[in-house]
JSON list of C-alpha atoms in Angstrom, two decimals:
[
{"chain": "A", "resi": 1, "resn": "UNK", "atom": "CA", "xyz": [10.01, -22.04, 16.50]},
{"chain": "A", "resi": 2, "resn": "UNK", "atom": "CA", "xyz": [9.18, -18.68, 18.07]},
{"chain": "A", "resi": 3, "resn": "UNK", "atom": "CA", "xyz": [6.23, -16.46, 17.51]},
{"chain": "A", "resi": 4, "resn": "UNK", "atom": "CA", "xyz": [6.61, -13.73, 14.88]},
{"chain": "A", "resi": 5, "resn": "UNK", "atom": "CA", "xyz": [6.82, -10.13, 16.05]},
{"chain": "A", "resi": 6, "resn": "UNK", "atom": "CA", "xyz": [3.69, -8.04, 15.49]},
{"chain": "A", "resi": 7, "resn": "UNK", "atom": "CA", "xyz": [5.35, -6.36, 12.51]},
{"chain": "A", "resi": 8, "resn": "UNK", "atom": "CA", "xyz": [6.28, -9.74, 10.98]},
{"chain": "A", "resi": 9, "resn": "UNK", "atom": "CA", "xyz": [2.75, -11.02, 11.61]},
{"chain": "A", "resi": 10, "resn": "UNK", "atom": "CA", "xyz": [1.07, -8.04, 9.95]},
{"chain": "A", "resi": 11, "resn": "UNK", "atom": "CA", "xyz": [3.50, -8.01, 7.01]},
{"chain": "A", "resi": 12, "resn": "UNK", "atom": "CA", "xyz": [2.82, -11.71, 6.35]},
{"chain": "A", "resi": 13, "resn": "UNK", "atom": "CA", "xyz": [-0.91, -10.94, 6.30]},
{"chain": "A", "resi": 14, "resn": "UNK", "atom": "CA", "xyz": [-0.24, -8.02, 3.94]},
{"chain": "A", "resi": 15, "resn": "UNK", "atom": "CA", "xyz": [1.62, -10.37, 1.60]},
{"chain": "A", "resi": 16, "resn": "UNK", "atom": "CA", "xyz": [-1.36, -12.75, 1.65]},
{"chain": "A", "resi": 17, "resn": "UNK", "atom": "CA", "xyz": [-3.73, -9.86, 0.87]},
{"chain": "A", "resi": 18, "resn": "UNK", "atom": "CA", "xyz": [-1.53, -9.03, -2.16]},
{"chain": "A", "resi": 19, "resn": "UNK", "atom": "CA", "xyz": [-2.27, -12.47, -3.64]},
{"chain": "A", "resi": 20, "resn": "UNK", "atom": "CA", "xyz": [-5.82, -11.24, -4.35]},
{"chain": "A", "resi": 21, "resn": "UNK", "atom": "CA", "xyz": [-4.49, -8.39, -6.56]},
{"chain": "A", "resi": 22, "resn": "UNK", "atom": "CA", "xyz": [-5.32, -8.56, -10.25]},
{"chain": "A", "resi": 23, "resn": "UNK", "atom": "CA", "xyz": [-2.78, -6.06, -11.59]},
{"chain": "A", "resi": 24, "resn": "UNK", "atom": "CA", "xyz": [-0.53, -7.65, -14.20]},
{"chain": "A", "resi": 25, "resn": "UNK", "atom": "CA", "xyz": [2.44, -5.41, -13.37]},
{"chain": "A", "resi": 26, "resn": "UNK", "atom": "CA", "xyz": [2.62, -5.46, -9.60]},
{"chain": "A", "resi": 27, "resn": "UNK", "atom": "CA", "xyz": [0.59, -7.18, -6.90]},
{"chain": "A", "resi": 28, "resn": "UNK", "atom": "CA", "xyz": [0.27, -4.96, -3.82]},
{"chain": "A", "resi": 29, "resn": "UNK", "atom": "CA", "xyz": [-1.41, -5.65, -0.51]},
{"chain": "A", "resi": 30, "resn": "UNK", "atom": "CA", "xyz": [-2.17, -3.23, 2.32]},
{"chain": "A", "resi": 31, "resn": "UNK", "atom": "CA", "xyz": [-3.68, -3.45, 5.78]},
{"chain": "A", "resi": 32, "resn": "UNK", "atom": "CA", "xyz": [-4.51, -0.71, 8.24]},
{"chain": "A", "resi": 33, "resn": "UNK", "atom": "CA", "xyz": [-3.89, -1.60, 11.88]},
{"chain": "A", "resi": 34, "resn": "UNK", "atom": "CA", "xyz": [-4.52, 0.14, 15.20]},
{"chain": "A", "resi": 35, "resn": "UNK", "atom": "CA", "xyz": [-3.82, -1.27, 18.65]},
{"chain": "A", "resi": 36, "resn": "UNK", "atom": "CA", "xyz": [-2.69, -4.60, 17.16]},
{"chain": "A", "resi": 37, "resn": "UNK", "atom": "CA", "xyz": [-6.05, -5.04, 15.42]},
{"chain": "A", "resi": 38, "resn": "UNK", "atom": "CA", "xyz": [-6.63, -5.11, 11.67]},
{"chain": "A", "resi": 39, "resn": "UNK", "atom": "CA", "xyz": [-9.08, -2.39, 10.66]},
{"chain": "A", "resi": 40, "resn": "UNK", "atom": "CA", "xyz": [-9.22, -2.93, 6.89]},
{"chain": "A", "resi": 41, "resn": "UNK", "atom": "CA", "xyz": [-7.41, -4.56, 3.99]},
{"chain": "A", "resi": 42, "resn": "UNK", "atom": "CA", "xyz": [-6.89, -3.62, 0.36]},
{"chain": "A", "resi": 43, "resn": "UNK", "atom": "CA", "xyz": [-5.24, -4.90, -2.78]},
{"chain": "A", "resi": 44, "resn": "UNK", "atom": "CA", "xyz": [-4.81, -3.33, -6.20]},
{"chain": "A", "resi": 45, "resn": "UNK", "atom": "CA", "xyz": [-7.25, -3.97, -8.99]},
{"chain": "A", "resi": 46, "resn": "UNK", "atom": "CA", "xyz": [-10.03, -2.29, -10.99]},
{"chain": "A", "resi": 47, "resn": "UNK", "atom": "CA", "xyz": [-13.20, -0.94, -9.38]},
{"chain": "A", "resi": 48, "resn": "UNK", "atom": "CA", "xyz": [-15.88, -3.50, -8.50]},
{"chain": "A", "resi": 49, "resn": "UNK", "atom": "CA", "xyz": [-17.70, -4.80, -11.57]},
{"chain": "A", "resi": 50, "resn": "UNK", "atom": "CA", "xyz": [-15.01, -3.60, -14.00]},
{"chain": "A", "resi": 51, "resn": "UNK", "atom": "CA", "xyz": [-13.06, -6.11, -16.08]},
{"chain": "A", "resi": 52, "resn": "UNK", "atom": "CA", "xyz": [-9.54, -6.94, -14.94]},
{"chain": "A", "resi": 53, "resn": "UNK", "atom": "CA", "xyz": [-6.70, -6.19, -17.36]},
{"chain": "A", "resi": 54, "resn": "UNK", "atom": "CA", "xyz": [-6.19, -9.90, -17.97]},
{"chain": "A", "resi": 55, "resn": "UNK", "atom": "CA", "xyz": [-9.86, -10.21, -18.96]},
{"chain": "A", "resi": 56, "resn": "UNK", "atom": "CA", "xyz": [-9.58, -7.30, -21.40]},
{"chain": "A", "resi": 57, "resn": "UNK", "atom": "CA", "xyz": [-6.47, -8.69, -23.05]},
{"chain": "A", "resi": 58, "resn": "UNK", "atom": "CA", "xyz": [-3.65, -6.86, -21.31]},
{"chain": "A", "resi": 59, "resn": "UNK", "atom": "CA", "xyz": [-2.44, -3.85, -19.39]},
{"chain": "A", "resi": 60, "resn": "UNK", "atom": "CA", "xyz": [-3.14, -0.40, -20.83]},
{"chain": "A", "resi": 61, "resn": "UNK", "atom": "CA", "xyz": [0.07, 0.93, -19.25]},
{"chain": "A", "resi": 62, "resn": "UNK", "atom": "CA", "xyz": [2.13, -1.84, -20.90]},
{"chain": "A", "resi": 63, "resn": "UNK", "atom": "CA", "xyz": [0.46, -1.16, -24.25]},
{"chain": "A", "resi": 64, "resn": "UNK", "atom": "CA", "xyz": [1.38, 2.54, -23.94]},
{"chain": "A", "resi": 65, "resn": "UNK", "atom": "CA", "xyz": [4.88, 1.70, -22.62]},
{"chain": "A", "resi": 66, "resn": "UNK", "atom": "CA", "xyz": [4.42, 3.83, -19.51]},
{"chain": "A", "resi": 67, "resn": "UNK", "atom": "CA", "xyz": [7.24, 3.36, -16.96]},
{"chain": "A", "resi": 68, "resn": "UNK", "atom": "CA", "xyz": [6.50, 2.36, -13.38]},
{"chain": "A", "resi": 69, "resn": "UNK", "atom": "CA", "xyz": [5.72, 5.34, -11.16]},
{"chain": "A", "resi": 70, "resn": "UNK", "atom": "CA", "xyz": [4.52, 7.58, -14.02]},
{"chain": "A", "resi": 71, "resn": "UNK", "atom": "CA", "xyz": [1.07, 8.54, -15.36]},
{"chain": "A", "resi": 72, "resn": "UNK", "atom": "CA", "xyz": [-0.78, 6.53, -12.75]},
{"chain": "A", "resi": 73, "resn": "UNK", "atom": "CA", "xyz": [-4.06, 8.09, -13.84]},
{"chain": "A", "resi": 74, "resn": "UNK", "atom": "CA", "xyz": [-3.81, 5.80, -16.89]},
{"chain": "A", "resi": 75, "resn": "UNK", "atom": "CA", "xyz": [-4.46, 2.67, -14.90]},
{"chain": "A", "resi": 76, "resn": "UNK", "atom": "CA", "xyz": [-7.64, 0.66, -14.45]},
{"chain": "A", "resi": 77, "resn": "UNK", "atom": "CA", "xyz": [-6.45, -0.30, -10.98]},
{"chain": "A", "resi": 78, "resn": "UNK", "atom": "CA", "xyz": [-7.20, 1.33, -7.67]},
{"chain": "A", "resi": 79, "resn": "UNK", "atom": "CA", "xyz": [-4.14, 1.09, -5.45]},
{"chain": "A", "resi": 80, "resn": "UNK", "atom": "CA", "xyz": [-4.15, -1.21, -2.42]},
{"chain": "A", "resi": 81, "resn": "UNK", "atom": "CA", "xyz": [-3.85, 1.72, 0.00]},
{"chain": "A", "resi": 82, "resn": "UNK", "atom": "CA", "xyz": [-6.80, 3.46, -1.64]},
{"chain": "A", "resi": 83, "resn": "UNK", "atom": "CA", "xyz": [-8.90, 0.30, -1.40]},
{"chain": "A", "resi": 84, "resn": "UNK", "atom": "CA", "xyz": [-8.05, -0.02, 2.31]},
{"chain": "A", "resi": 85, "resn": "UNK", "atom": "CA", "xyz": [-9.16, 3.61, 2.86]},
{"chain": "A", "resi": 86, "resn": "UNK", "atom": "CA", "xyz": [-12.32, 3.06, 0.78]},
{"chain": "A", "resi": 87, "resn": "UNK", "atom": "CA", "xyz": [-13.16, -0.08, 2.75]},
{"chain": "A", "resi": 88, "resn": "UNK", "atom": "CA", "xyz": [-12.86, 1.91, 5.99]},
{"chain": "A", "resi": 89, "resn": "UNK", "atom": "CA", "xyz": [-15.21, 4.59, 4.63]},
{"chain": "A", "resi": 90, "resn": "UNK", "atom": "CA", "xyz": [-17.77, 2.02, 3.45]},
{"chain": "A", "resi": 91, "resn": "UNK", "atom": "CA", "xyz": [-17.73, 0.25, 6.82]},
{"chain": "A", "resi": 92, "resn": "UNK", "atom": "CA", "xyz": [-17.67, 3.43, 8.95]},
{"chain": "A", "resi": 93, "resn": "UNK", "atom": "CA", "xyz": [-14.27, 2.65, 10.49]},
{"chain": "A", "resi": 94, "resn": "UNK", "atom": "CA", "xyz": [-11.98, 5.48, 11.56]},
{"chain": "A", "resi": 95, "resn": "UNK", "atom": "CA", "xyz": [-8.37, 4.94, 10.52]},
{"chain": "A", "resi": 96, "resn": "UNK", "atom": "CA", "xyz": [-7.10, 7.96, 12.45]},
{"chain": "A", "resi": 97, "resn": "UNK", "atom": "CA", "xyz": [-3.75, 7.21, 14.17]},
{"chain": "A", "resi": 98, "resn": "UNK", "atom": "CA", "xyz": [-3.44, 3.84, 12.42]},
{"chain": "A", "resi": 99, "resn": "UNK", "atom": "CA", "xyz": [-0.42, 2.10, 10.92]},
{"chain": "A", "resi": 100, "resn": "UNK", "atom": "CA", "xyz": [-0.36, 1.04, 7.29]},
{"chain": "A", "resi": 101, "resn": "UNK", "atom": "CA", "xyz": [1.46, -2.18, 6.40]},
{"chain": "A", "resi": 102, "resn": "UNK", "atom": "CA", "xyz": [2.00, -2.35, 2.66]},
{"chain": "A", "resi": 103, "resn": "UNK", "atom": "CA", "xyz": [4.05, -4.51, 0.32]},
{"chain": "A", "resi": 104, "resn": "UNK", "atom": "CA", "xyz": [5.20, -1.51, -1.79]},
{"chain": "A", "resi": 105, "resn": "UNK", "atom": "CA", "xyz": [5.95, 2.07, -0.67]},
{"chain": "A", "resi": 106, "resn": "UNK", "atom": "CA", "xyz": [2.93, 4.31, -1.36]},
{"chain": "A", "resi": 107, "resn": "UNK", "atom": "CA", "xyz": [2.88, 6.58, -4.42]},
{"chain": "A", "resi": 108, "resn": "UNK", "atom": "CA", "xyz": [2.38, 10.35, -4.16]},
{"chain": "A", "resi": 109, "resn": "UNK", "atom": "CA", "xyz": [-1.41, 10.15, -4.58]},
{"chain": "A", "resi": 110, "resn": "UNK", "atom": "CA", "xyz": [-1.76, 7.45, -1.93]},
{"chain": "A", "resi": 111, "resn": "UNK", "atom": "CA", "xyz": [0.61, 9.33, 0.38]},
{"chain": "A", "resi": 112, "resn": "UNK", "atom": "CA", "xyz": [-1.64, 12.42, 0.25]},
{"chain": "A", "resi": 113, "resn": "UNK", "atom": "CA", "xyz": [-4.72, 10.31, 0.97]},
{"chain": "A", "resi": 114, "resn": "UNK", "atom": "CA", "xyz": [-3.03, 8.52, 3.88]},
{"chain": "A", "resi": 115, "resn": "UNK", "atom": "CA", "xyz": [-1.93, 11.83, 5.41]},
{"chain": "A", "resi": 116, "resn": "UNK", "atom": "CA", "xyz": [-5.47, 13.25, 5.25]},
{"chain": "A", "resi": 117, "resn": "UNK", "atom": "CA", "xyz": [-6.95, 10.02, 6.60]},
{"chain": "A", "resi": 118, "resn": "UNK", "atom": "CA", "xyz": [-4.76, 10.37, 9.71]},
{"chain": "A", "resi": 119, "resn": "UNK", "atom": "CA", "xyz": [-2.40, 7.42, 9.18]},
{"chain": "A", "resi": 120, "resn": "UNK", "atom": "CA", "xyz": [0.58, 8.03, 11.45]},
{"chain": "A", "resi": 121, "resn": "UNK", "atom": "CA", "xyz": [2.97, 5.26, 10.48]},
{"chain": "A", "resi": 122, "resn": "UNK", "atom": "CA", "xyz": [3.77, 3.30, 7.33]},
{"chain": "A", "resi": 123, "resn": "UNK", "atom": "CA", "xyz": [5.73, 0.05, 7.24]},
{"chain": "A", "resi": 124, "resn": "UNK", "atom": "CA", "xyz": [6.51, -1.04, 3.71]},
{"chain": "A", "resi": 125, "resn": "UNK", "atom": "CA", "xyz": [8.43, -3.95, 2.21]},
{"chain": "A", "resi": 126, "resn": "UNK", "atom": "CA", "xyz": [9.60, -2.83, -1.25]},
{"chain": "A", "resi": 127, "resn": "UNK", "atom": "CA", "xyz": [10.55, 0.60, -2.54]},
{"chain": "A", "resi": 128, "resn": "UNK", "atom": "CA", "xyz": [8.78, 2.55, -5.27]},
{"chain": "A", "resi": 129, "resn": "UNK", "atom": "CA", "xyz": [10.25, 5.18, -7.65]},
{"chain": "A", "resi": 130, "resn": "UNK", "atom": "CA", "xyz": [8.42, 8.22, -6.24]},
{"chain": "A", "resi": 131, "resn": "UNK", "atom": "CA", "xyz": [10.50, 10.79, -4.34]},
{"chain": "A", "resi": 132, "resn": "UNK", "atom": "CA", "xyz": [7.52, 13.15, -4.07]},
{"chain": "A", "resi": 133, "resn": "UNK", "atom": "CA", "xyz": [5.72, 10.58, -1.90]},
{"chain": "A", "resi": 134, "resn": "UNK", "atom": "CA", "xyz": [8.69, 10.29, 0.46]},
{"chain": "A", "resi": 135, "resn": "UNK", "atom": "CA", "xyz": [9.04, 14.07, 0.69]},
{"chain": "A", "resi": 136, "resn": "UNK", "atom": "CA", "xyz": [5.38, 14.74, 1.49]},
{"chain": "A", "resi": 137, "resn": "UNK", "atom": "CA", "xyz": [5.19, 11.96, 4.09]},
{"chain": "A", "resi": 138, "resn": "UNK", "atom": "CA", "xyz": [8.27, 13.35, 5.82]},
{"chain": "A", "resi": 139, "resn": "UNK", "atom": "CA", "xyz": [6.86, 16.88, 5.74]},
{"chain": "A", "resi": 140, "resn": "UNK", "atom": "CA", "xyz": [3.59, 15.62, 7.27]},
{"chain": "A", "resi": 141, "resn": "UNK", "atom": "CA", "xyz": [5.45, 13.85, 10.08]},
{"chain": "A", "resi": 142, "resn": "UNK", "atom": "CA", "xyz": [4.32, 10.37, 9.08]},
{"chain": "A", "resi": 143, "resn": "UNK", "atom": "CA", "xyz": [6.79, 7.78, 10.34]},
{"chain": "A", "resi": 144, "resn": "UNK", "atom": "CA", "xyz": [7.94, 5.62, 7.42]},
{"chain": "A", "resi": 145, "resn": "UNK", "atom": "CA", "xyz": [9.96, 2.45, 7.97]},
{"chain": "A", "resi": 146, "resn": "UNK", "atom": "CA", "xyz": [11.14, -0.15, 5.50]},
{"chain": "A", "resi": 147, "resn": "UNK", "atom": "CA", "xyz": [10.22, -3.55, 6.91]},
{"chain": "A", "resi": 148, "resn": "UNK", "atom": "CA", "xyz": [13.69, -5.04, 6.39]},
{"chain": "A", "resi": 149, "resn": "UNK", "atom": "CA", "xyz": [15.16, -2.22, 8.48]},
{"chain": "A", "resi": 150, "resn": "UNK", "atom": "CA", "xyz": [12.99, -3.02, 11.51]},
{"chain": "A", "resi": 151, "resn": "UNK", "atom": "CA", "xyz": [15.35, -5.79, 12.58]},
{"chain": "A", "resi": 152, "resn": "UNK", "atom": "CA", "xyz": [18.35, -3.48, 12.18]},
{"chain": "A", "resi": 153, "resn": "UNK", "atom": "CA", "xyz": [16.69, -0.63, 14.06]},
{"chain": "A", "resi": 154, "resn": "UNK", "atom": "CA", "xyz": [16.95, 1.77, 11.12]},
{"chain": "A", "resi": 155, "resn": "UNK", "atom": "CA", "xyz": [14.18, 4.20, 10.25]},
{"chain": "A", "resi": 156, "resn": "UNK", "atom": "CA", "xyz": [13.46, 6.05, 7.03]},
{"chain": "A", "resi": 157, "resn": "UNK", "atom": "CA", "xyz": [11.28, 9.10, 6.61]}
]
């Protein structure tokens, strides 16, 4: 059995981080890495001290029948990427020139935050229905790669 590549290693950690998520719809994990060192982690869930959807009896977005990728402001959850950025701010850690490993492609709001935070590369596992996010990341010059394509040498922006 060989050692995993750095990308495989970090993606496996990202998947483990996602197991802490409390969202009933989608469990997402994110880690920010620079120079092969983990800077911060994040998973999706409500702000600290706020009841999880399961504790309040269900998901507001499900109750309102809101499709995935729409009306994200109507969610109790903070996205995994946002929590990773917030953790960096709380701990005084620069994430400039870092790489984000994330289980789901960032949404438009997270994409804007990642661009302004100086993240230079995103490696994601699963897609997300948000073409605006892909467009803005490409325009900003952020390298975006789907994890499954790493072994085939294909890149996506």
